[in-house]
Short mmCIF file of C-alpha atoms in Angstrom, two decimals:
data_model
loop_
_atom_site.label_atom_id
_atom_site.label_comp_id
_atom_site.label_asym_id
_atom_site.label_seq_id
_atom_site.Cartn_x
_atom_site.Cartn_y
_atom_site.Cartn_z
CA MET A 1 0.00 0.00 0.00
CA ASN A 2 1.57 3.32 -1.05
CA ASP A 3 1.45 6.48 1.05
CA LYS A 4 -1.18 8.18 -1.14
CA THR A 5 -3.50 5.21 -0.69
CA LYS A 6 -2.95 5.45 3.06
CA ILE A 7 -3.98 9.09 2.99
CA TYR A 8 -7.19 8.19 1.19
CA LEU A 9 -7.90 5.71 3.96
CA VAL A 10 -7.13 8.14 6.78
CA ALA A 11 -9.92 10.63 5.95
CA PRO A 12 -12.74 8.02 5.97
CA ALA A 13 -11.25 6.61 9.15
CA MET A 14 -11.48 10.05 10.75
CA LEU A 15 -15.14 10.37 9.76
CA PHE A 16 -15.85 6.86 10.94
CA GLY A 17 -14.10 7.64 14.22
CA LEU A 18 -16.19 10.76 14.74
CA ALA A 19 -19.39 8.86 14.01
CA PHE A 20 -18.26 6.04 16.27
CA PHE A 21 -17.45 8.40 19.15
CA SER A 22 -20.80 10.15 18.82
CA GLY A 23 -22.82 6.96 18.48
CA ALA A 24 -20.97 5.15 21.23
CA SER A 25 -21.40 8.12 23.53
CA ALA A 26 -25.16 8.20 22.95
CA TRP A 27 -25.40 4.44 23.42
CA CYS A 28 -23.40 4.58 26.64
CA GLN A 29 -25.65 7.36 27.98
CA ASN A 30 -28.79 5.36 27.20
CA GLU A 31 -27.30 2.26 28.80
CA ALA A 32 -26.30 4.26 31.86
CA ARG A 33 -29.84 5.63 32.24
CA SER A 34 -31.29 2.13 31.96
CA GLU A 35 -28.88 0.65 34.48
CA ALA A 36 -29.39 3.55 36.88
CA ARG A 37 -33.04 2.57 37.26
CA ILE A 38 -32.00 -0.93 38.28
CA ASN A 39 -28.55 -0.84 39.86
CA ALA A 40 -26.45 1.45 41.96
CA PRO A 41 -23.80 3.44 40.04
CA THR A 42 -20.77 1.33 39.12
CA PRO A 43 -17.43 2.40 40.65
CA ASN A 44 -15.72 1.87 37.29
CA VAL A 45 -17.35 4.95 35.76
CA ALA A 46 -15.15 8.03 36.18
CA ALA A 47 -16.47 10.46 38.78
CA PRO A 48 -17.07 14.12 37.85
CA ALA A 49 -14.10 16.38 38.39
CA ALA A 50 -13.76 18.18 41.70
CA ALA A 51 -14.98 21.76 41.60
CA GLU A 52 -12.22 23.78 43.25
CA THR A 53 -8.89 22.02 43.58
CA TYR A 54 -5.30 22.90 42.79
CA PRO A 55 -3.87 21.26 39.66
CA PRO A 56 -2.17 17.90 40.31
CA ASP A 57 1.07 18.32 42.23
CA PRO A 58 3.93 17.17 39.99
CA VAL A 59 6.00 16.22 42.99
CA VAL A 60 4.20 12.87 43.14
CA LEU A 61 4.99 12.07 39.50
CA SER A 62 1.27 11.92 38.74
CA THR A 63 0.02 11.41 35.19
CA LYS A 64 -3.47 12.77 35.99
CA ALA A 65 -4.76 15.56 33.78
CA ALA A 66 -6.29 18.76 35.14
CA ASN A 67 -9.62 18.37 36.98
CA GLU A 68 -9.52 14.55 36.78
CA ALA A 69 -10.96 12.87 39.87
CA PRO A 70 -8.59 10.64 41.91
CA GLU A 71 -9.31 6.94 42.09
CA GLY A 72 -9.03 6.76 45.85
CA SER A 73 -6.78 7.73 48.72
CA GLN A 74 -6.65 4.58 50.87
CA TRP A 75 -3.18 3.51 51.99
CA GLN A 76 -1.53 0.99 49.64
CA SER A 77 1.44 -1.31 50.12
CA ARG A 78 1.53 -2.18 46.42
CA ASN A 79 -0.35 -1.53 43.19
CA TRP A 80 -0.24 -2.13 39.47
CA HIS A 81 -1.57 -0.28 36.44
CA MET A 82 -1.60 -0.75 32.69
CA GLN A 83 -2.03 1.59 29.73
CA SER A 84 -2.08 1.28 25.96
CA THR A 85 -2.16 4.11 23.43
CA ILE A 86 -2.60 3.84 19.66
CA VAL A 87 -2.02 6.93 17.52
CA GLY A 88 -2.62 7.19 13.78
CA GLN A 89 -1.55 10.27 11.85
CA GLY A 90 -1.44 11.27 8.19
CA TYR A 91 -1.18 14.28 5.92
CA PRO A 92 -1.95 14.97 2.25
CA SER A 93 0.59 16.20 -0.30
CA PHE A 94 1.90 19.74 0.09
CA ARG A 95 4.06 22.27 -1.72
CA ALA A 96 7.85 21.83 -1.49
CA SER A 97 10.42 23.69 -3.59
CA TYR A 98 13.17 21.23 -2.62
CA SER A 99 13.77 18.30 -0.27
CA ALA A 100 16.56 16.33 1.39
CA ALA A 101 16.88 13.17 3.47
CA ASN A 102 15.49 14.77 6.65
CA SER A 103 12.67 16.60 4.85
CA LEU A 104 9.05 15.63 5.40
CA PRO A 105 8.02 13.87 2.14
CA ALA A 106 5.85 16.21 0.08
CA ARG A 107 3.77 13.41 -1.44
CA GLY A 108 1.86 12.70 1.80
CA GLN A 109 2.15 9.88 4.29
CA ALA A 110 0.37 7.99 7.07
CA ARG A 111 1.93 6.28 10.08
CA GLU A 112 0.91 4.73 13.40
CA THR A 113 2.44 4.14 16.83
CA VAL A 114 1.44 1.73 19.61
CA SER A 115 2.62 1.74 23.23
CA LEU A 116 1.83 -0.62 26.09
CA ASP A 117 3.02 -0.11 29.68
CA PHE A 118 2.78 -2.28 32.77
CA TYR A 119 3.42 -0.32 35.98
CA GLY A 120 4.13 -1.89 39.35
CA GLY A 121 4.68 -0.16 42.69
CA TYR A 122 5.78 -1.51 46.08
CA ARG A 123 6.14 0.26 49.43
CA LEU A 124 9.56 -0.63 50.84
CA TRP A 125 9.35 1.12 54.21
CA ASN A 126 7.81 4.27 55.67
CA GLY A 127 8.03 6.97 53.01
CA ALA A 128 9.85 4.79 50.46
CA GLU A 129 8.41 3.40 47.23
CA PHE A 130 9.86 1.31 44.41
CA HIS A 131 8.33 1.61 40.93
CA VAL A 132 8.94 -0.22 37.66
CA ASP A 133 7.54 0.44 34.18
CA LEU A 134 7.77 -2.27 31.51
CA LEU A 135 7.29 -0.67 28.08
CA SER A 136 6.49 -2.22 24.73
CA TRP A 137 6.44 0.00 21.64
CA GLN A 138 5.87 -0.43 17.93
CA GLY A 139 5.40 1.81 14.91
CA PHE A 140 6.88 4.94 13.37
CA GLY A 141 6.35 8.67 13.55
CA LEU A 142 5.79 10.50 10.28
CA HIS A 143 8.92 10.07 8.13
CA GLY A 144 10.69 8.30 10.98
CA THR A 145 10.17 11.30 13.29
CA LEU A 146 11.87 13.78 10.96
CA GLY A 147 10.92 16.90 9.03
CA ILE A 148 8.98 18.95 11.64
CA ASP A 149 10.72 20.49 14.66
CA ASP A 150 7.51 20.83 16.69
CA PHE A 151 6.82 17.19 15.98
CA PRO A 152 3.09 16.28 15.94
CA ASN A 153 3.11 12.92 17.79
CA GLY A 154 4.24 12.82 21.42
CA GLU A 155 3.94 9.02 21.33
CA ALA A 156 6.42 8.70 18.44
CA TYR A 157 9.88 7.58 19.50
CA LYS A 158 12.97 8.41 17.46
CA VAL A 159 13.65 4.70 17.04
CA GLY A 160 10.65 3.28 15.24
CA THR A 161 10.20 -0.46 14.80
CA ARG A 162 7.97 -2.72 12.74
CA ALA A 163 7.82 -5.44 15.40
CA PRO A 164 7.17 -4.70 19.09
CA HIS A 165 10.26 -4.03 21.19
CA LEU A 166 10.53 -4.20 24.99
CA ASP A 167 12.24 -1.89 27.47
CA ILE A 168 12.40 -1.46 31.23
CA ALA A 169 11.64 2.23 30.86
CA ARG A 170 11.55 3.06 34.57
CA PHE A 171 12.81 1.53 37.76
CA PHE A 172 13.43 3.89 40.64
CA ILE A 173 13.19 4.39 44.39
CA ARG A 174 11.47 7.46 45.80
CA GLN A 175 11.96 8.45 49.45
CA THR A 176 9.63 11.08 50.92
CA ILE A 177 10.63 12.79 54.17
CA GLY A 178 7.89 14.73 55.92
CA LEU A 179 8.82 18.08 57.42
CA GLY A 180 5.76 18.46 59.66
CA GLY A 181 2.39 20.11 59.32
CA GLU A 182 -0.81 19.29 57.48
CA LYS A 183 -1.13 16.31 55.18
CA GLU A 184 -2.72 15.76 51.76
CA ALA A 185 -4.15 12.60 50.24
CA VAL A 186 -2.12 10.98 47.46
CA PRO A 187 -4.20 8.93 44.97
CA SER A 188 -3.19 5.60 43.51
CA ASP A 189 -1.69 6.22 40.09
CA GLN A 190 0.74 4.73 37.62
CA LEU A 191 3.77 6.01 39.52
CA THR A 192 2.36 6.58 43.02
CA LEU A 193 0.94 4.49 45.85
CA ALA A 194 -2.19 5.73 47.60
CA GLY A 195 -1.62 7.24 51.01
CA ASP A 196 -1.00 10.65 52.51
CA GLU A 197 1.98 12.99 52.62
CA GLU A 198 2.77 16.22 54.41
CA TYR A 199 2.55 19.39 52.32
CA ALA A 200 6.01 20.29 53.61
CA ARG A 201 8.31 17.49 52.48
CA LEU A 202 11.61 16.54 50.89
CA THR A 203 11.41 13.96 48.10
CA LEU A 204 14.45 12.09 46.76
CA THR A 205 14.26 9.98 43.59
CA ALA A 206 17.03 7.76 42.20
CA GLY A 207 17.11 5.27 39.35
CA ARG A 208 15.90 5.21 35.77
CA PHE A 209 12.95 7.45 34.90
CA SER A 210 12.06 10.43 32.71
CA SER A 211 13.24 13.87 33.77
CA LYS A 212 9.82 15.02 32.51
CA ASP A 213 8.26 12.96 35.33
CA ILE A 214 9.43 15.65 37.73
CA PHE A 215 10.20 18.82 35.76
CA ASP A 216 8.18 21.06 33.40
CA SER A 217 4.79 19.65 34.39
CA ASN A 218 1.55 21.38 33.38
CA ALA A 219 -2.00 20.47 34.36
CA TYR A 220 -3.46 21.24 30.92
CA SER A 221 -0.65 20.36 28.52
CA ASN A 222 1.60 17.58 29.72
CA ASP A 223 0.45 14.11 28.59
CA PRO A 224 0.33 13.19 24.86
CA ARG A 225 -1.78 10.14 25.72
CA THR A 226 -4.78 12.18 26.91
CA GLN A 227 -4.08 15.86 26.10
CA PHE A 228 -2.26 17.70 23.29
CA MET A 229 -0.03 15.53 21.11
CA ASN A 230 2.50 18.04 19.74
CA TRP A 231 5.96 17.89 21.31
CA ALA A 232 5.99 21.66 21.85
CA LEU A 233 2.75 21.41 23.85
CA VAL A 234 3.78 18.58 26.19
CA ALA A 235 7.22 20.00 27.06
CA ASP A 236 9.45 23.04 26.78
CA ILE A 237 10.59 22.37 23.21
CA THR A 238 13.85 24.31 23.75
CA TRP A 239 14.88 22.17 26.75
CA ASP A 240 17.19 19.47 25.37
CA TYR A 241 16.14 17.34 28.30
CA PRO A 242 18.28 14.39 29.45
CA ALA A 243 16.92 11.25 27.80
CA ASP A 244 17.69 8.36 25.53
CA SER A 245 15.84 7.77 22.25
CA LEU A 246 12.78 6.59 24.22
CA GLY A 247 12.74 9.53 26.65
CA TYR A 248 14.28 7.87 29.75
CA THR A 249 17.63 7.95 31.52
CA THR A 250 19.31 7.30 34.87
CA GLY A 251 19.66 10.04 37.42
CA VAL A 252 18.81 11.52 40.79
CA ALA A 253 16.40 14.29 41.75
CA ALA A 254 15.57 16.21 44.92
CA GLU A 255 12.34 18.16 45.53
CA LEU A 256 11.57 20.51 48.41
CA ASP A 257 7.86 21.27 48.73
CA GLN A 258 5.87 23.71 50.81
CA SER A 259 2.17 24.49 50.48
CA LYS A 260 2.67 27.30 47.93
CA TRP A 261 6.08 26.68 46.39
CA SER A 262 8.51 23.97 45.31
CA LEU A 263 12.21 23.76 44.43
CA ARG A 264 13.57 20.89 42.32
CA TYR A 265 17.04 19.78 41.22
CA GLY A 266 18.10 16.88 39.01
CA PHE A 267 21.34 15.35 37.72
CA PHE A 268 21.03 12.90 34.82
CA GLN A 269 23.09 10.80 32.44
CA LEU A 270 23.23 11.78 28.75
CA PRO A 271 23.78 9.32 25.88
CA ASN A 272 27.25 9.47 24.34
CA GLN A 273 25.76 9.60 20.83
CA ARG A 274 23.22 12.03 19.41
CA ASN A 275 19.75 10.50 19.64
CA GLY A 276 21.35 7.43 21.24
CA PHE A 277 20.85 5.23 24.28
CA THR A 278 22.37 5.46 27.73
CA ALA A 279 24.68 2.71 28.94
CA GLU A 280 22.15 0.60 30.85
CA ALA A 281 19.97 0.18 27.73
CA GLN A 282 22.06 -2.78 26.55
CA TYR A 283 20.78 -4.71 29.58
CA LEU A 284 17.21 -3.36 29.72
CA MET A 285 16.04 -3.56 26.10
CA TRP A 286 14.97 -6.45 23.91
CA PRO A 287 16.35 -6.72 21.34
CA SER A 288 19.42 -5.10 22.91
CA ASN A 289 20.82 -1.95 21.29
CA SER A 290 24.41 -1.78 20.10
CA SER A 291 24.53 2.04 20.35
CA ALA A 292 24.23 2.05 24.15
CA GLY A 293 26.49 4.47 26.03
CA ASP A 294 29.72 3.96 27.91
CA PHE A 295 28.84 4.57 31.60
CA ARG A 296 30.81 7.86 31.64
CA PHE A 297 28.17 9.28 33.94
CA PHE A 298 30.20 12.34 34.98
CA HIS A 299 31.39 13.15 31.46
CA ASN A 300 28.05 13.25 29.63
CA TRP A 301 25.49 14.77 31.98
CA GLY A 302 22.60 17.18 32.30
CA MET A 303 21.58 19.30 35.28
CA VAL A 304 18.22 21.00 35.71
CA VAL A 305 16.76 23.24 38.40
CA GLU A 306 13.16 24.44 38.68
CA GLY A 307 11.20 26.69 40.99
CA GLU A 308 7.40 26.64 41.20
CA HIS A 309 4.95 29.06 42.81
CA ARG A 310 1.32 28.02 43.33
CA PHE A 311 -1.38 30.62 43.92
CA ARG A 312 -5.06 31.44 43.52
CA ALA A 313 -6.64 34.12 41.34
CA GLY A 314 -9.78 34.56 43.40
CA THR A 315 -10.93 30.98 43.90
CA HIS A 316 -9.13 29.60 40.84
CA PRO A 317 -5.76 27.84 41.20
CA GLY A 318 -2.73 28.63 39.09
CA ALA A 319 1.01 28.00 38.98
CA VAL A 320 4.18 29.47 37.47
CA ARG A 321 7.41 27.49 36.99
CA ALA A 322 10.88 28.73 36.03
CA LEU A 323 13.38 26.18 34.72
CA GLY A 324 17.08 26.34 33.90
CA TYR A 325 19.35 23.63 32.55
CA LEU A 326 22.99 22.91 31.72
CA ASN A 327 24.19 19.95 29.60
CA GLN A 328 27.75 18.71 29.08
CA GLY A 329 28.87 16.27 26.40
CA GLU A 330 30.76 15.69 23.16
CA PHE A 331 28.54 18.02 21.14
CA GLY A 332 29.02 19.38 17.63
CA SER A 333 29.22 23.14 17.04
CA TYR A 334 27.12 24.90 14.38
CA GLU A 335 29.80 27.53 13.83
CA ALA A 336 32.62 24.99 13.53
CA ALA A 337 30.54 22.92 11.10
CA LEU A 338 30.28 25.88 8.70
CA SER A 339 33.97 25.42 7.84
CA VAL A 340 33.58 21.66 7.22
CA PRO A 341 32.65 20.40 3.72
CA GLY A 342 28.93 19.66 3.58
CA ALA A 343 28.50 21.22 7.04
CA ASP A 344 29.11 17.76 8.55
CA ILE A 345 28.68 18.55 12.22
CA SER A 346 29.90 15.09 13.28
CA GLN A 347 33.44 16.28 12.38
CA THR A 348 33.31 18.97 15.07
CA TYR A 349 32.64 16.95 18.24
CA ALA A 350 34.33 18.28 21.37
CA ASN A 351 33.54 18.63 25.06
CA ARG A 352 31.03 21.50 25.20
CA HIS A 353 28.17 22.92 27.27
CA THR A 354 24.63 23.93 26.31
CA PHE A 355 22.31 25.91 28.57
CA GLY A 356 18.80 27.31 28.46
CA PHE A 357 15.82 28.67 30.38
CA GLY A 358 12.06 28.21 30.33
CA LEU A 359 8.85 29.58 31.86
CA ASN A 360 5.72 27.47 32.27
CA ALA A 361 2.37 28.81 33.52
CA GLU A 362 -1.17 27.50 34.04
CA GLN A 363 -4.32 29.20 35.30
CA GLU A 364 -7.83 27.93 35.91
CA ILE A 365 -10.29 30.51 34.48
CA THR A 366 -13.50 28.78 35.51
CA ARG A 367 -14.21 25.33 36.93
CA ASN A 368 -14.10 23.85 33.41
CA ILE A 369 -11.71 26.17 31.55
CA GLY A 370 -7.96 26.49 31.97
CA MET A 371 -5.21 28.31 30.08
CA PHE A 372 -1.51 27.57 29.83
CA SER A 373 1.67 28.90 28.26
CA ARG A 374 5.32 27.96 27.85
CA VAL A 375 8.24 30.18 26.78
CA GLY A 376 11.71 28.73 26.22
CA TRP A 377 15.20 29.68 25.01
CA ASN A 378 18.59 28.00 24.69
CA ASP A 379 21.99 29.38 23.65
CA GLY A 380 21.73 27.89 20.13
CA HIS A 381 25.48 27.40 19.60
CA ASN A 382 25.65 23.60 19.67
CA GLU A 383 23.66 20.86 17.97
CA ALA A 384 20.60 19.38 19.65
CA TRP A 385 21.53 16.10 21.32
CA MET A 386 18.26 14.50 22.47
CA PHE A 387 15.07 16.45 21.73
CA THR A 388 14.62 19.01 18.91
CA ASP A 389 16.55 21.68 16.98
CA VAL A 390 14.40 24.56 18.31
CA ASN A 391 16.32 27.40 20.02
CA HIS A 392 13.46 29.71 21.06
CA SER A 393 9.75 29.05 21.36
CA ALA A 394 6.46 30.32 22.80
CA SER A 395 3.10 28.59 23.15
CA LEU A 396 -0.36 29.53 24.40
CA GLY A 397 -3.43 27.35 24.74
CA ILE A 398 -6.80 26.68 26.32
CA SER A 399 -8.40 23.50 27.67
CA ILE A 400 -12.17 23.17 28.14
CA LYS A 401 -14.02 20.38 29.93
CA GLY A 402 -17.33 19.22 28.44
CA GLU A 403 -19.73 19.92 31.31
CA ARG A 404 -21.71 22.47 29.26
CA TRP A 405 -22.58 19.83 26.66
CA HIS A 406 -23.21 17.16 29.33
CA HIS A 407 -19.89 15.33 28.87
CA PRO A 408 -17.93 16.51 31.92
CA ASP A 409 -15.07 14.07 31.31
CA ASP A 410 -14.54 15.17 27.69
CA THR A 411 -11.94 17.80 26.82
CA VAL A 412 -11.51 20.25 23.96
CA GLY A 413 -8.07 21.79 23.49
CA LEU A 414 -6.77 24.56 21.24
CA ALA A 415 -3.20 25.90 21.22
CA GLY A 416 -0.63 27.68 19.06
CA VAL A 417 3.17 27.49 18.95
CA PHE A 418 5.89 29.71 17.45
CA SER A 419 9.36 28.13 17.28
CA GLY A 420 12.59 29.47 15.79
CA ALA A 421 16.29 28.81 15.29
CA SER A 422 19.32 30.83 16.35
CA ARG A 423 21.27 32.79 13.72
CA VAL A 424 24.14 30.31 13.56
CA ASN A 425 21.70 27.38 13.41
CA GLN A 426 20.01 29.08 10.44
CA GLU A 427 23.38 29.45 8.69
CA PHE A 428 24.16 25.79 9.39
CA LEU A 429 20.88 24.61 7.86
CA ALA A 430 21.26 26.96 4.89
CA ALA A 431 24.70 25.43 4.22
CA GLY A 432 23.14 21.98 3.95
CA GLY A 433 23.58 20.84 7.55
CA ALA A 434 21.24 18.31 9.15
CA GLY A 435 19.94 18.50 12.70
CA ILE A 436 18.38 15.88 14.92
CA LEU A 437 14.98 16.44 13.22
CA ASP A 438 15.52 18.88 10.36
CA GLY A 439 17.74 19.57 7.34
CA ASP A 440 16.24 20.33 3.91
CA GLY A 441 19.57 20.83 2.13
CA ALA A 442 18.92 24.58 1.93
CA LEU A 443 16.88 27.11 3.91
CA ASN A 444 14.47 29.98 3.29
CA TYR A 445 14.16 30.76 6.99
CA GLY A 446 10.83 31.28 8.67
CA VAL A 447 9.58 30.68 12.20
CA GLU A 448 7.80 27.32 12.42
CA LYS A 449 4.16 27.86 13.40
CA VAL A 450 1.78 25.19 14.69
CA VAL A 451 -1.90 25.22 15.65
CA GLU A 452 -3.33 22.11 17.31
CA ALA A 453 -6.98 21.36 18.11
CA TYR A 454 -8.28 18.15 19.67
CA TYR A 455 -11.40 16.61 21.14
CA ASN A 456 -10.86 13.85 23.71
CA HIS A 457 -13.92 11.73 24.62
CA ARG A 458 -13.99 9.47 27.68
CA PHE A 459 -15.93 6.24 27.33
CA PRO A 460 -16.84 4.04 30.30
CA LYS A 461 -14.48 1.24 31.32
CA HIS A 462 -11.21 3.22 31.23
CA LEU A 463 -11.30 3.98 27.48
CA GLN A 464 -10.70 7.34 25.77
CA GLY A 465 -10.78 8.34 22.10
CA CYS A 466 -9.47 11.48 20.44
CA LEU A 467 -9.66 13.32 17.12
CA ASP A 468 -6.76 15.71 16.47
CA TYR A 469 -5.84 18.28 13.83
CA GLN A 470 -2.53 20.14 13.50
CA PHE A 471 -1.65 22.88 11.03
CA VAL A 472 2.10 23.32 10.49
CA ALA A 473 3.41 26.38 8.61
CA ASP A 474 7.07 26.59 7.54
CA PRO A 475 8.00 23.07 8.74
CA ALA A 476 11.63 22.77 9.88
CA PHE A 477 11.92 26.60 9.74
CA ASN A 478 11.57 26.56 5.94
CA ARG A 479 9.25 28.94 4.04
CA ALA A 480 9.96 26.97 0.85
CA ARG A 481 7.94 24.01 2.16
CA GLY A 482 4.39 23.55 3.41
CA PRO A 483 2.02 24.29 4.98
CA VAL A 484 1.13 20.80 6.20
CA SER A 485 -2.20 19.61 7.64
CA VAL A 486 -1.78 16.61 9.96
CA LEU A 487 -4.89 14.60 10.84
CA GLY A 488 -4.76 12.25 13.81
CA THR A 489 -6.75 9.77 15.87
CA ARG A 490 -5.87 8.38 19.27
CA LEU A 491 -7.25 5.51 21.34
CA HIS A 492 -6.11 5.31 24.96
CA TRP A 493 -6.90 2.67 27.57
CA ASP A 494 -5.71 2.60 31.17
CA PHE A 495 -6.46 0.45 34.18
#
């Protein structure tokens, strides 16, 4: 089946999905009304969101979205959870004056990704938890996750595979030390055990996990499995955050929390190859990966620090976070690559540092409406090592729960992103250089612009379905290509 045929199949699938969501929703409502006359409400149906609560506290590594009701707060000694997410995306043909190996194919394409996680948690002693996440993934992002810097699928890994692969994505110990005072209930979740913790606490985490588990959280734009799917809307796109090709690494983190503010610090291992794997991957993946790192933990590293202030605007909660990071490794230099034939940046590797800053804000407007924004910047002198080639970016969006149309667990989201490259990065791309995601062989520079809109519908029995549309102008900072319209569907199940 060629890519054009796949595109022809994607559009009917979208329409079928919309009809299916609507019909299934009506059927489920009718069934619920019938059962309500006979039986008591089932505990498996998601409860309505709480009216006036602060957004989920990222200190507990929660994956809950804004306004989502907790499953329960009874004390647990162990738990387990599962999730699976299937994403299909495609786009029709678009205008392109020229192309190269990293360019998004102009003829159109459709791709899918599948992830499956099994989470297990065990309470070791008072305040200490051990968690493990067994991940299976399969599929490819559009063009092998190349050609768009604000990439449209947050579930697409940079190492696609036709057959399912396995990875121990997370295994870590978290020790929480209470500092006295009032306590809050902690719900059972994929990476937390139900119980209670003091608002004032020190939390230490060590092992293999995602630095995004702790840093740069946002109640309305954080999880590509249930919220926005674009990379620039689930993270600070300018933060080249410590991670292997799957988004995980080994490291340590410390978090100091009070009722209205938090301070966080993390030190993590970087892969020794661009878009590579860290050293432990050779023991934790199946099939094993030959590009795993070399255990030079204190040679290739990333540090990150974040401060968070939580507040209320009237009765509505909000938060502001400021993040800074510093990475060290054998990075290539854009400026040095300009003097190399073909702008081959791999010929310029040397021990270098990259740093950057980001702001992240969220604010509840009404009980069912929230807004968010991220602004980020990095120095733009060295090549991107793990995430994207973006050097400065700003995003703004809104998230609306469906209570007004009698679907309180549904969500509509709309957001826009502007992302750009530094001057020397522009010169590098114009000279024919290739980044971690981009490289069209030439460059007519323009800021990459993205608009994403989605509707996420929650079915009974832990199932969610989503329709998504993304408009991408000047993909990979190039005015000679695009715009591109990306259509997407998502099916998410968790238990």
